[in-house]
Amino acid sequence: MNKILRLFTVLSCIVLLLTYLAGHIDPRSFWPLAFISLAYVPVLLITFLFLFILTLQRSWFALVPLCCILLGWSNLTNSFSLHKRALMEPKSALADSSAIRVMTYNVHFFNEATQDPENSLGVFSIINRIQPDVACFQEFYSDTRPNKLNSVDSLKRILHTTNFHYVDFSKQGSGMAIFAKYPIVAKGIIPFSEDHDGNQCIYVDLLKNGHTFRIYAVHLESIRLQQYQLNYMSKFIKGKTQKLRPSKKIGGQLRRAFLERAHQVDLVRAHAATSPYPYLICGDFNDPPSSYAFNQMAKGMQSTYKEKGSGLYAVTLHKGFLRYQIDHILTSPGWSVLSHIIVAEKASDHYPVYTDLSLSTSSK
């Protein structure tokens, strides 16, 4: 029995080490490892289970899973937090009156615009309660035609601002947007492709009290899973189907997305390196903290979740059985993170994420 336990412990440790490696190997060089990065959390929990059993047995072999877990400390702190749970509160309650509240939110086209008006109103209600100084939206939608959702006008009223950068990539109302309560002194686009899809990057330079900072809003490559594929994956995981053909197509979509995201991260990082101002990169990365895309984007930056996040395991995507942290906010050096809140309310298939920040005097 002990030999079998040790064998499975070693196997779980090997896979766990591979998940660490996957976060630093470019999928364009070796794409199969990118799939393993998605297994980080379940493999970590299995390894913890073996550690617990071996510890109960007072076996020296417990050091093996313990060392493997500690080797991935960065992954662990990016995915889990032991900070005291923070509650959503008005910005006026913050001790630092100069703080900047930044939100990122994939609003899922406000639930297909008018198809789900109740949840569309829920999205606006959440934004109204958060009252961010800067709001970055992915899968944004706005239409000025009669009986359509003019979300630009709605958000101007809710946020009491006329400062926004909205790019309609589809030419049919859907795209990305940044709204700000500060003057926009410059704005632009980092195009990922010419396909006119929603996976792009936009940015604004904002002026606050005589100091300028930059906000990048990103939406990295989507996997583009259809509902029937999600249903298949759910059945496959539960052992209710053994058909492999659908899984091959899903695997191909994942592979394409891994490769595209690696390229997109390079584009954003190269542009950010030229920024004359302190900056934030926030948005829907479509990848968890264990991924190559996240680790590359976060190099030399700090994750607001890692600094101040609360809740043992962070989830920002809740779609069927999918539960991942894929919406992130990263800061360049010079920012102090005061809070990081995930608002777990299901008005979209993503939860909104916001952070309160202050910029050090030396960085201004």
JSON list of N, CA and C in Angstrom, two decimals, residues 58-126:
[
{"chain": "A", "resi": 58, "resn": "ARG", "atom": "N", "xyz": [3.03, 10.05, 9.35]},
{"chain": "A", "resi": 58, "resn": "ARG", "atom": "CA", "xyz": [4.33, 10.47, 9.87]},
{"chain": "A", "resi": 58, "resn": "ARG", "atom": "C", "xyz": [5.48, 9.93, 9.02]},
{"chain": "A", "resi": 59, "resn": "SER", "atom": "N", "xyz": [5.26, 9.96, 7.73]},
{"chain": "A", "resi": 59, "resn": "SER", "atom": "CA", "xyz": [6.26, 9.46, 6.79]},
{"chain": "A", "resi": 59, "resn": "SER", "atom": "C", "xyz": [7.17, 10.59, 6.34]},
{"chain": "A", "resi": 60, "resn": "TRP", "atom": "N", "xyz": [8.48, 10.31, 6.27]},
{"chain": "A", "resi": 60, "resn": "TRP", "atom": "CA", "xyz": [9.43, 11.32, 5.77]},
{"chain": "A", "resi": 60, "resn": "TRP", "atom": "C", "xyz": [9.13, 11.67, 4.32]},
{"chain": "A", "resi": 61, "resn": "PHE", "atom": "N", "xyz": [8.42, 10.78, 3.62]},
{"chain": "A", "resi": 61, "resn": "PHE", "atom": "CA", "xyz": [8.12, 10.98, 2.21]},
{"chain": "A", "resi": 61, "resn": "PHE", "atom": "C", "xyz": [7.19, 12.18, 1.99]},
{"chain": "A", "resi": 62, "resn": "ALA", "atom": "N", "xyz": [6.56, 12.65, 3.07]},
{"chain": "A", "resi": 62, "resn": "ALA", "atom": "CA", "xyz": [5.71, 13.84, 2.97]},
{"chain": "A", "resi": 62, "resn": "ALA", "atom": "C", "xyz": [6.50, 15.05, 2.52]},
{"chain": "A", "resi": 63, "resn": "LEU", "atom": "N", "xyz": [7.83, 15.01, 2.71]},
{"chain": "A", "resi": 63, "resn": "LEU", "atom": "CA", "xyz": [8.67, 16.13, 2.28]},
{"chain": "A", "resi": 63, "resn": "LEU", "atom": "C", "xyz": [8.66, 16.29, 0.76]},
{"chain": "A", "resi": 64, "resn": "VAL", "atom": "N", "xyz": [8.42, 15.18, 0.04]},
{"chain": "A", "resi": 64, "resn": "VAL", "atom": "CA", "xyz": [8.44, 15.24, -1.43]},
{"chain": "A", "resi": 64, "resn": "VAL", "atom": "C", "xyz": [7.31, 16.13, -1.96]},
{"chain": "A", "resi": 65, "resn": "PRO", "atom": "N", "xyz": [6.03, 15.85, -1.62]},
{"chain": "A", "resi": 65, "resn": "PRO", "atom": "CA", "xyz": [4.98, 16.75, -2.10]},
{"chain": "A", "resi": 65, "resn": "PRO", "atom": "C", "xyz": [5.08, 18.15, -1.52]},
{"chain": "A", "resi": 66, "resn": "LEU", "atom": "N", "xyz": [5.56, 18.25, -0.26]},
{"chain": "A", "resi": 66, "resn": "LEU", "atom": "CA", "xyz": [5.70, 19.57, 0.36]},
{"chain": "A", "resi": 66, "resn": "LEU", "atom": "C", "xyz": [6.67, 20.44, -0.44]},
{"chain": "A", "resi": 67, "resn": "CYS", "atom": "N", "xyz": [7.82, 19.88, -0.78]},
{"chain": "A", "resi": 67, "resn": "CYS", "atom": "CA", "xyz": [8.82, 20.63, -1.55]},
{"chain": "A", "resi": 67, "resn": "CYS", "atom": "C", "xyz": [8.29, 21.00, -2.93]},
{"chain": "A", "resi": 68, "resn": "CYS", "atom": "N", "xyz": [7.55, 20.08, -3.56]},
{"chain": "A", "resi": 68, "resn": "CYS", "atom": "CA", "xyz": [6.99, 20.36, -4.88]},
{"chain": "A", "resi": 68, "resn": "CYS", "atom": "C", "xyz": [5.98, 21.51, -4.83]},
{"chain": "A", "resi": 69, "resn": "ILE", "atom": "N", "xyz": [5.17, 21.51, -3.79]},
{"chain": "A", "resi": 69, "resn": "ILE", "atom": "CA", "xyz": [4.19, 22.60, -3.64]},
{"chain": "A", "resi": 69, "resn": "ILE", "atom": "C", "xyz": [4.88, 23.93, -3.41]},
{"chain": "A", "resi": 70, "resn": "LEU", "atom": "N", "xyz": [5.91, 23.94, -2.56]},
{"chain": "A", "resi": 70, "resn": "LEU", "atom": "CA", "xyz": [6.62, 25.18, -2.25]},
{"chain": "A", "resi": 70, "resn": "LEU", "atom": "C", "xyz": [7.41, 25.71, -3.44]},
{"chain": "A", "resi": 71, "resn": "LEU", "atom": "N", "xyz": [7.85, 24.82, -4.32]},
{"chain": "A", "resi": 71, "resn": "LEU", "atom": "CA", "xyz": [8.56, 25.26, -5.52]},
{"chain": "A", "resi": 71, "resn": "LEU", "atom": "C", "xyz": [7.66, 26.12, -6.41]},
{"chain": "A", "resi": 72, "resn": "GLY", "atom": "N", "xyz": [6.37, 25.93, -6.29]},
{"chain": "A", "resi": 72, "resn": "GLY", "atom": "CA", "xyz": [5.43, 26.71, -7.08]},
{"chain": "A", "resi": 72, "resn": "GLY", "atom": "C", "xyz": [4.78, 27.83, -6.29]},
{"chain": "A", "resi": 73, "resn": "TRP", "atom": "N", "xyz": [5.54, 28.43, -5.37]},
{"chain": "A", "resi": 73, "resn": "TRP", "atom": "CA", "xyz": [4.98, 29.45, -4.49]},
{"chain": "A", "resi": 73, "resn": "TRP", "atom": "C", "xyz": [4.35, 30.60, -5.27]},
{"chain": "A", "resi": 74, "resn": "SER", "atom": "N", "xyz": [4.97, 31.00, -6.35]},
{"chain": "A", "resi": 74, "resn": "SER", "atom": "CA", "xyz": [4.43, 32.10, -7.16]},
{"chain": "A", "resi": 74, "resn": "SER", "atom": "C", "xyz": [3.06, 31.74, -7.73]},
{"chain": "A", "resi": 75, "resn": "ASN", "atom": "N", "xyz": [2.95, 30.53, -8.28]},
{"chain": "A", "resi": 75, "resn": "ASN", "atom": "CA", "xyz": [1.65, 30.06, -8.78]},
{"chain": "A", "resi": 75, "resn": "ASN", "atom": "C", "xyz": [0.61, 30.02, -7.67]},
{"chain": "A", "resi": 76, "resn": "LEU", "atom": "N", "xyz": [1.05, 29.56, -6.50]},
{"chain": "A", "resi": 76, "resn": "LEU", "atom": "CA", "xyz": [0.14, 29.41, -5.36]},
{"chain": "A", "resi": 76, "resn": "LEU", "atom": "C", "xyz": [-0.42, 30.76, -4.94]},
{"chain": "A", "resi": 77, "resn": "THR", "atom": "N", "xyz": [0.44, 31.76, -4.81]},
{"chain": "A", "resi": 77, "resn": "THR", "atom": "CA", "xyz": [-0.02, 33.07, -4.34]},
{"chain": "A", "resi": 77, "resn": "THR", "atom": "C", "xyz": [-0.75, 33.86, -5.42]},
{"chain": "A", "resi": 78, "resn": "ASN", "atom": "N", "xyz": [-0.54, 33.50, -6.69]},
{"chain": "A", "resi": 78, "resn": "ASN", "atom": "CA", "xyz": [-1.31, 34.13, -7.77]},
{"chain": "A", "resi": 78, "resn": "ASN", "atom": "C", "xyz": [-2.72, 33.57, -7.88]},
{"chain": "A", "resi": 79, "resn": "SER", "atom": "N", "xyz": [-2.91, 32.34, -7.39]},
{"chain": "A", "resi": 79, "resn": "SER", "atom": "CA", "xyz": [-4.20, 31.65, -7.54]},
{"chain": "A", "resi": 79, "resn": "SER", "atom": "C", "xyz": [-5.02, 31.58, -6.27]},
{"chain": "A", "resi": 80, "resn": "PHE", "atom": "N", "xyz": [-4.36, 31.66, -5.12]},
{"chain": "A", "resi": 80, "resn": "PHE", "atom": "CA", "xyz": [-5.04, 31.55, -3.83]},
{"chain": "A", "resi": 80, "resn": "PHE", "atom": "C", "xyz": [-4.61, 32.72, -2.93]},
{"chain": "A", "resi": 81, "resn": "SER", "atom": "N", "xyz": [-5.52, 33.12, -2.06]},
{"chain": "A", "resi": 81, "resn": "SER", "atom": "CA", "xyz": [-5.21, 34.24, -1.17]},
{"chain": "A", "resi": 81, "resn": "SER", "atom": "C", "xyz": [-5.73, 33.96, 0.23]},
{"chain": "A", "resi": 82, "resn": "LEU", "atom": "N", "xyz": [-4.90, 34.31, 1.21]},
{"chain": "A", "resi": 82, "resn": "LEU", "atom": "CA", "xyz": [-5.31, 34.18, 2.61]},
{"chain": "A", "resi": 82, "resn": "LEU", "atom": "C", "xyz": [-5.54, 35.55, 3.24]},
{"chain": "A", "resi": 83, "resn": "HIS", "atom": "N", "xyz": [-5.58, 36.60, 2.40]},
{"chain": "A", "resi": 83, "resn": "HIS", "atom": "CA", "xyz": [-5.89, 37.92, 2.93]},
{"chain": "A", "resi": 83, "resn": "HIS", "atom": "C", "xyz": [-7.30, 37.93, 3.51]},
{"chain": "A", "resi": 84, "resn": "LYS", "atom": "N", "xyz": [-7.51, 38.79, 4.47]},
{"chain": "A", "resi": 84, "resn": "LYS", "atom": "CA", "xyz": [-8.83, 38.95, 5.06]},
{"chain": "A", "resi": 84, "resn": "LYS", "atom": "C", "xyz": [-9.83, 39.35, 3.98]},
{"chain": "A", "resi": 85, "resn": "ARG", "atom": "N", "xyz": [-10.99, 38.69, 3.98]},
{"chain": "A", "resi": 85, "resn": "ARG", "atom": "CA", "xyz": [-12.00, 38.98, 2.97]},
{"chain": "A", "resi": 85, "resn": "ARG", "atom": "C", "xyz": [-12.43, 40.44, 3.03]},
{"chain": "A", "resi": 86, "resn": "ALA", "atom": "N", "xyz": [-12.36, 41.09, 1.89]},
{"chain": "A", "resi": 86, "resn": "ALA", "atom": "CA", "xyz": [-12.74, 42.50, 1.80]},
{"chain": "A", "resi": 86, "resn": "ALA", "atom": "C", "xyz": [-14.13, 42.62, 1.19]},
{"chain": "A", "resi": 87, "resn": "LEU", "atom": "N", "xyz": [-14.87, 43.60, 1.63]},
{"chain": "A", "resi": 87, "resn": "LEU", "atom": "CA", "xyz": [-16.23, 43.82, 1.15]},
{"chain": "A", "resi": 87, "resn": "LEU", "atom": "C", "xyz": [-16.27, 45.03, 0.23]},
{"chain": "A", "resi": 88, "resn": "MET", "atom": "N", "xyz": [-17.21, 45.01, -0.70]},
{"chain": "A", "resi": 88, "resn": "MET", "atom": "CA", "xyz": [-17.38, 46.16, -1.58]},
{"chain": "A", "resi": 88, "resn": "MET", "atom": "C", "xyz": [-17.84, 47.35, -0.74]},
{"chain": "A", "resi": 89, "resn": "GLU", "atom": "N", "xyz": [-17.16, 48.48, -0.89]},
{"chain": "A", "resi": 89, "resn": "GLU", "atom": "CA", "xyz": [-17.52, 49.66, -0.13]},
{"chain": "A", "resi": 89, "resn": "GLU", "atom": "C", "xyz": [-17.36, 50.90, -1.00]},
{"chain": "A", "resi": 90, "resn": "PRO", "atom": "N", "xyz": [-18.06, 51.97, -0.67]},
{"chain": "A", "resi": 90, "resn": "PRO", "atom": "CA", "xyz": [-17.91, 53.19, -1.47]},
{"chain": "A", "resi": 90, "resn": "PRO", "atom": "C", "xyz": [-16.50, 53.73, -1.39]},
{"chain": "A", "resi": 91, "resn": "LYS", "atom": "N", "xyz": [-16.07, 54.35, -2.47]},
{"chain": "A", "resi": 91, "resn": "LYS", "atom": "CA", "xyz": [-14.71, 54.88, -2.50]},
{"chain": "A", "resi": 91, "resn": "LYS", "atom": "C", "xyz": [-14.48, 55.92, -1.41]},
{"chain": "A", "resi": 92, "resn": "SER", "atom": "N", "xyz": [-15.54, 56.60, -1.02]},
{"chain": "A", "resi": 92, "resn": "SER", "atom": "CA", "xyz": [-15.43, 57.64, 0.01]},
{"chain": "A", "resi": 92, "resn": "SER", "atom": "C", "xyz": [-14.99, 57.07, 1.36]},
{"chain": "A", "resi": 93, "resn": "ALA", "atom": "N", "xyz": [-15.16, 55.74, 1.53]},
{"chain": "A", "resi": 93, "resn": "ALA", "atom": "CA", "xyz": [-14.77, 55.11, 2.80]},
{"chain": "A", "resi": 93, "resn": "ALA", "atom": "C", "xyz": [-13.28, 54.84, 2.88]},
{"chain": "A", "resi": 94, "resn": "LEU", "atom": "N", "xyz": [-12.55, 55.01, 1.77]},
{"chain": "A", "resi": 94, "resn": "LEU", "atom": "CA", "xyz": [-11.12, 54.73, 1.77]},
{"chain": "A", "resi": 94, "resn": "LEU", "atom": "C", "xyz": [-10.37, 55.80, 2.55]},
{"chain": "A", "resi": 95, "resn": "ALA", "atom": "N", "xyz": [-9.31, 55.37, 3.24]},
{"chain": "A", "resi": 95, "resn": "ALA", "atom": "CA", "xyz": [-8.50, 56.31, 4.02]},
{"chain": "A", "resi": 95, "resn": "ALA", "atom": "C", "xyz": [-7.72, 57.25, 3.10]},
{"chain": "A", "resi": 96, "resn": "ASP", "atom": "N", "xyz": [-7.33, 56.74, 1.92]},
{"chain": "A", "resi": 96, "resn": "ASP", "atom": "CA", "xyz": [-6.56, 57.54, 0.96]},
{"chain": "A", "resi": 96, "resn": "ASP", "atom": "C", "xyz": [-7.52, 58.24, 0.01]},
{"chain": "A", "resi": 97, "resn": "SER", "atom": "N", "xyz": [-7.69, 59.53, 0.19]},
{"chain": "A", "resi": 97, "resn": "SER", "atom": "CA", "xyz": [-8.65, 60.29, -0.63]},
{"chain": "A", "resi": 97, "resn": "SER", "atom": "C", "xyz": [-8.19, 60.45, -2.07]},
{"chain": "A", "resi": 98, "resn": "SER", "atom": "N", "xyz": [-6.89, 60.21, -2.33]},
{"chain": "A", "resi": 98, "resn": "SER", "atom": "CA", "xyz": [-6.37, 60.35, -3.68]},
{"chain": "A", "resi": 98, "resn": "SER", "atom": "C", "xyz": [-6.41, 59.04, -4.46]},
{"chain": "A", "resi": 99, "resn": "ALA", "atom": "N", "xyz": [-6.98, 58.00, -3.87]},
{"chain": "A", "resi": 99, "resn": "ALA", "atom": "CA", "xyz": [-7.01, 56.68, -4.50]},
{"chain": "A", "resi": 99, "resn": "ALA", "atom": "C", "xyz": [-7.77, 56.71, -5.82]},
{"chain": "A", "resi": 100, "resn": "ILE", "atom": "N", "xyz": [-7.37, 55.81, -6.71]},
{"chain": "A", "resi": 100, "resn": "ILE", "atom": "CA", "xyz": [-8.00, 55.66, -8.02]},
{"chain": "A", "resi": 100, "resn": "ILE", "atom": "C", "xyz": [-8.66, 54.29, -8.06]},
{"chain": "A", "resi": 101, "resn": "ARG", "atom": "N", "xyz": [-9.93, 54.25, -8.37]},
{"chain": "A", "resi": 101, "resn": "ARG", "atom": "CA", "xyz": [-10.65, 52.97, -8.46]},
{"chain": "A", "resi": 101, "resn": "ARG", "atom": "C", "xyz": [-10.75, 52.55, -9.93]},
{"chain": "A", "resi": 102, "resn": "VAL", "atom": "N", "xyz": [-10.19, 51.38, -10.24]},
{"chain": "A", "resi": 102, "resn": "VAL", "atom": "CA", "xyz": [-10.16, 50.87, -11.61]},
{"chain": "A", "resi": 102, "resn": "VAL", "atom": "C", "xyz": [-10.90, 49.54, -11.67]},
{"chain": "A", "resi": 103, "resn": "MET", "atom": "N", "xyz": [-11.79, 49.41, -12.62]},
{"chain": "A", "resi": 103, "resn": "MET", "atom": "CA", "xyz": [-12.59, 48.19, -12.78]},
{"chain": "A", "resi": 103, "resn": "MET", "atom": "C", "xyz": [-12.36, 47.59, -14.16]},
{"chain": "A", "resi": 104, "resn": "THR", "atom": "N", "xyz": [-12.33, 46.26, -14.23]},
{"chain": "A", "resi": 104, "resn": "THR", "atom": "CA", "xyz": [-12.39, 45.56, -15.51]},
{"chain": "A", "resi": 104, "resn": "THR", "atom": "C", "xyz": [-13.59, 44.62, -15.47]},
{"chain": "A", "resi": 105, "resn": "TYR", "atom": "N", "xyz": [-14.32, 44.56, -16.59]},
{"chain": "A", "resi": 105, "resn": "TYR", "atom": "CA", "xyz": [-15.58, 43.81, -16.58]},
{"chain": "A", "resi": 105, "resn": "TYR", "atom": "C", "xyz": [-15.88, 43.34, -18.00]},
{"chain": "A", "resi": 106, "resn": "ASN", "atom": "N", "xyz": [-15.94, 42.03, -18.18]},
{"chain": "A", "resi": 106, "resn": "ASN", "atom": "CA", "xyz": [-16.43, 41.47, -19.44]},
{"chain": "A", "resi": 106, "resn": "ASN", "atom": "C", "xyz": [-17.95, 41.38, -19.30]},
{"chain": "A", "resi": 107, "resn": "VAL", "atom": "N", "xyz": [-18.64, 42.28, -20.00]},
{"chain": "A", "resi": 107, "resn": "VAL", "atom": "CA", "xyz": [-20.09, 42.41, -19.81]},
{"chain": "A", "resi": 107, "resn": "VAL", "atom": "C", "xyz": [-20.90, 41.52, -20.75]},
{"chain": "A", "resi": 108, "resn": "HIS", "atom": "N", "xyz": [-20.22, 40.70, -21.55]},
{"chain": "A", "resi": 108, "resn": "HIS", "atom": "CA", "xyz": [-20.89, 39.71, -22.42]},
{"chain": "A", "resi": 108, "resn": "HIS", "atom": "C", "xyz": [-21.97, 40.38, -23.28]},
{"chain": "A", "resi": 109, "resn": "PHE", "atom": "N", "xyz": [-21.58, 41.51, -23.90]},
{"chain": "A", "resi": 109, "resn": "PHE", "atom": "CA", "xyz": [-22.49, 42.26, -24.77]},
{"chain": "A", "resi": 109, "resn": "PHE", "atom": "C", "xyz": [-23.78, 42.64, -24.04]},
{"chain": "A", "resi": 110, "resn": "PHE", "atom": "N", "xyz": [-23.64, 42.87, -22.72]},
{"chain": "A", "resi": 110, "resn": "PHE", "atom": "CA", "xyz": [-24.80, 43.17, -21.87]},
{"chain": "A", "resi": 110, "resn": "PHE", "atom": "C", "xyz": [-25.87, 42.10, -22.07]},
{"chain": "A", "resi": 111, "resn": "ASN", "atom": "N", "xyz": [-25.36, 40.83, -22.05]},
{"chain": "A", "resi": 111, "resn": "ASN", "atom": "CA", "xyz": [-26.23, 39.66, -22.22]},
{"chain": "A", "resi": 111, "resn": "ASN", "atom": "C", "xyz": [-27.00, 39.72, -23.53]},
{"chain": "A", "resi": 112, "resn": "GLU", "atom": "N", "xyz": [-26.19, 39.79, -24.60]},
{"chain": "A", "resi": 112, "resn": "GLU", "atom": "CA", "xyz": [-26.73, 39.84, -25.96]},
{"chain": "A", "resi": 112, "resn": "GLU", "atom": "C", "xyz": [-27.72, 40.99, -26.12]},
{"chain": "A", "resi": 113, "resn": "ALA", "atom": "N", "xyz": [-27.32, 42.12, -25.55]},
{"chain": "A", "resi": 113, "resn": "ALA", "atom": "CA", "xyz": [-28.08, 43.37, -25.68]},
{"chain": "A", "resi": 113, "resn": "ALA", "atom": "C", "xyz": [-29.47, 43.24, -25.10]},
{"chain": "A", "resi": 114, "resn": "THR", "atom": "N", "xyz": [-30.49, 43.07, -25.90]},
{"chain": "A", "resi": 114, "resn": "THR", "atom": "CA", "xyz": [-31.87, 43.11, -25.39]},
{"chain": "A", "resi": 114, "resn": "THR", "atom": "C", "xyz": [-32.44, 41.72, -25.15]},
{"chain": "A", "resi": 115, "resn": "GLN", "atom": "N", "xyz": [-31.66, 40.67, -25.37]},
{"chain": "A", "resi": 115, "resn": "GLN", "atom": "CA", "xyz": [-32.20, 39.32, -25.20]},
{"chain": "A", "resi": 115, "resn": "GLN", "atom": "C", "xyz": [-32.45, 38.99, -23.73]},
{"chain": "A", "resi": 116, "resn": "ASP", "atom": "N", "xyz": [-31.68, 39.61, -22.85]},
{"chain": "A", "resi": 116, "resn": "ASP", "atom": "CA", "xyz": [-31.84, 39.35, -21.41]},
{"chain": "A", "resi": 116, "resn": "ASP", "atom": "C", "xyz": [-31.81, 40.69, -20.67]},
{"chain": "A", "resi": 117, "resn": "PRO", "atom": "N", "xyz": [-32.88, 41.48, -20.80]},
{"chain": "A", "resi": 117, "resn": "PRO", "atom": "CA", "xyz": [-32.87, 42.83, -20.23]},
{"chain": "A", "resi": 117, "resn": "PRO", "atom": "C", "xyz": [-32.68, 42.85, -18.72]},
{"chain": "A", "resi": 118, "resn": "GLU", "atom": "N", "xyz": [-33.16, 41.82, -18.03]},
{"chain": "A", "resi": 118, "resn": "GLU", "atom": "CA", "xyz": [-33.03, 41.80, -16.56]},
{"chain": "A", "resi": 118, "resn": "GLU", "atom": "C", "xyz": [-31.57, 41.77, -16.15]},
{"chain": "A", "resi": 119, "resn": "ASN", "atom": "N", "xyz": [-30.78, 40.89, -16.80]},
{"chain": "A", "resi": 119, "resn": "ASN", "atom": "CA", "xyz": [-29.37, 40.82, -16.48]},
{"chain": "A", "resi": 119, "resn": "ASN", "atom": "C", "xyz": [-28.61, 42.04, -17.00]},
{"chain": "A", "resi": 120, "resn": "SER", "atom": "N", "xyz": [-29.07, 42.61, -18.11]},
{"chain": "A", "resi": 120, "resn": "SER", "atom": "CA", "xyz": [-28.45, 43.85, -18.59]},
{"chain": "A", "resi": 120, "resn": "SER", "atom": "C", "xyz": [-28.57, 44.94, -17.54]},
{"chain": "A", "resi": 121, "resn": "LEU", "atom": "N", "xyz": [-29.74, 45.06, -16.93]},
{"chain": "A", "resi": 121, "resn": "LEU", "atom": "CA", "xyz": [-29.94, 46.03, -15.86]},
{"chain": "A", "resi": 121, "resn": "LEU", "atom": "C", "xyz": [-29.05, 45.69, -14.67]},
{"chain": "A", "resi": 122, "resn": "GLY", "atom": "N", "xyz": [-28.85, 44.39, -14.43]},
{"chain": "A", "resi": 122, "resn": "GLY", "atom": "CA", "xyz": [-27.98, 43.97, -13.34]},
{"chain": "A", "resi": 122, "resn": "GLY", "atom": "C", "xyz": [-26.55, 44.43, -13.53]},
{"chain": "A", "resi": 123, "resn": "VAL", "atom": "N", "xyz": [-26.07, 44.38, -14.77]},
{"chain": "A", "resi": 123, "resn": "VAL", "atom": "CA", "xyz": [-24.72, 44.87, -15.09]},
{"chain": "A", "resi": 123, "resn": "VAL", "atom": "C", "xyz": [-24.61, 46.35, -14.74]},
{"chain": "A", "resi": 124, "resn": "PHE", "atom": "N", "xyz": [-25.57, 47.14, -15.18]},
{"chain": "A", "resi": 124, "resn": "PHE", "atom": "CA", "xyz": [-25.54, 48.58, -14.91]},
{"chain": "A", "resi": 124, "resn": "PHE", "atom": "C", "xyz": [-25.65, 48.87, -13.41]},
{"chain": "A", "resi": 125, "resn": "SER", "atom": "N", "xyz": [-26.44, 48.06, -12.71]},
{"chain": "A", "resi": 125, "resn": "SER", "atom": "CA", "xyz": [-26.60, 48.25, -11.27]},
{"chain": "A", "resi": 125, "resn": "SER", "atom": "C", "xyz": [-25.29, 48.03, -10.53]},
{"chain": "A", "resi": 126, "resn": "ILE", "atom": "N", "xyz": [-24.55, 46.98, -10.93]},
{"chain": "A", "resi": 126, "resn": "ILE", "atom": "CA", "xyz": [-23.26, 46.70, -10.30]},
{"chain": "A", "resi": 126, "resn": "ILE", "atom": "C", "xyz": [-22.28, 47.84, -10.55]}
]
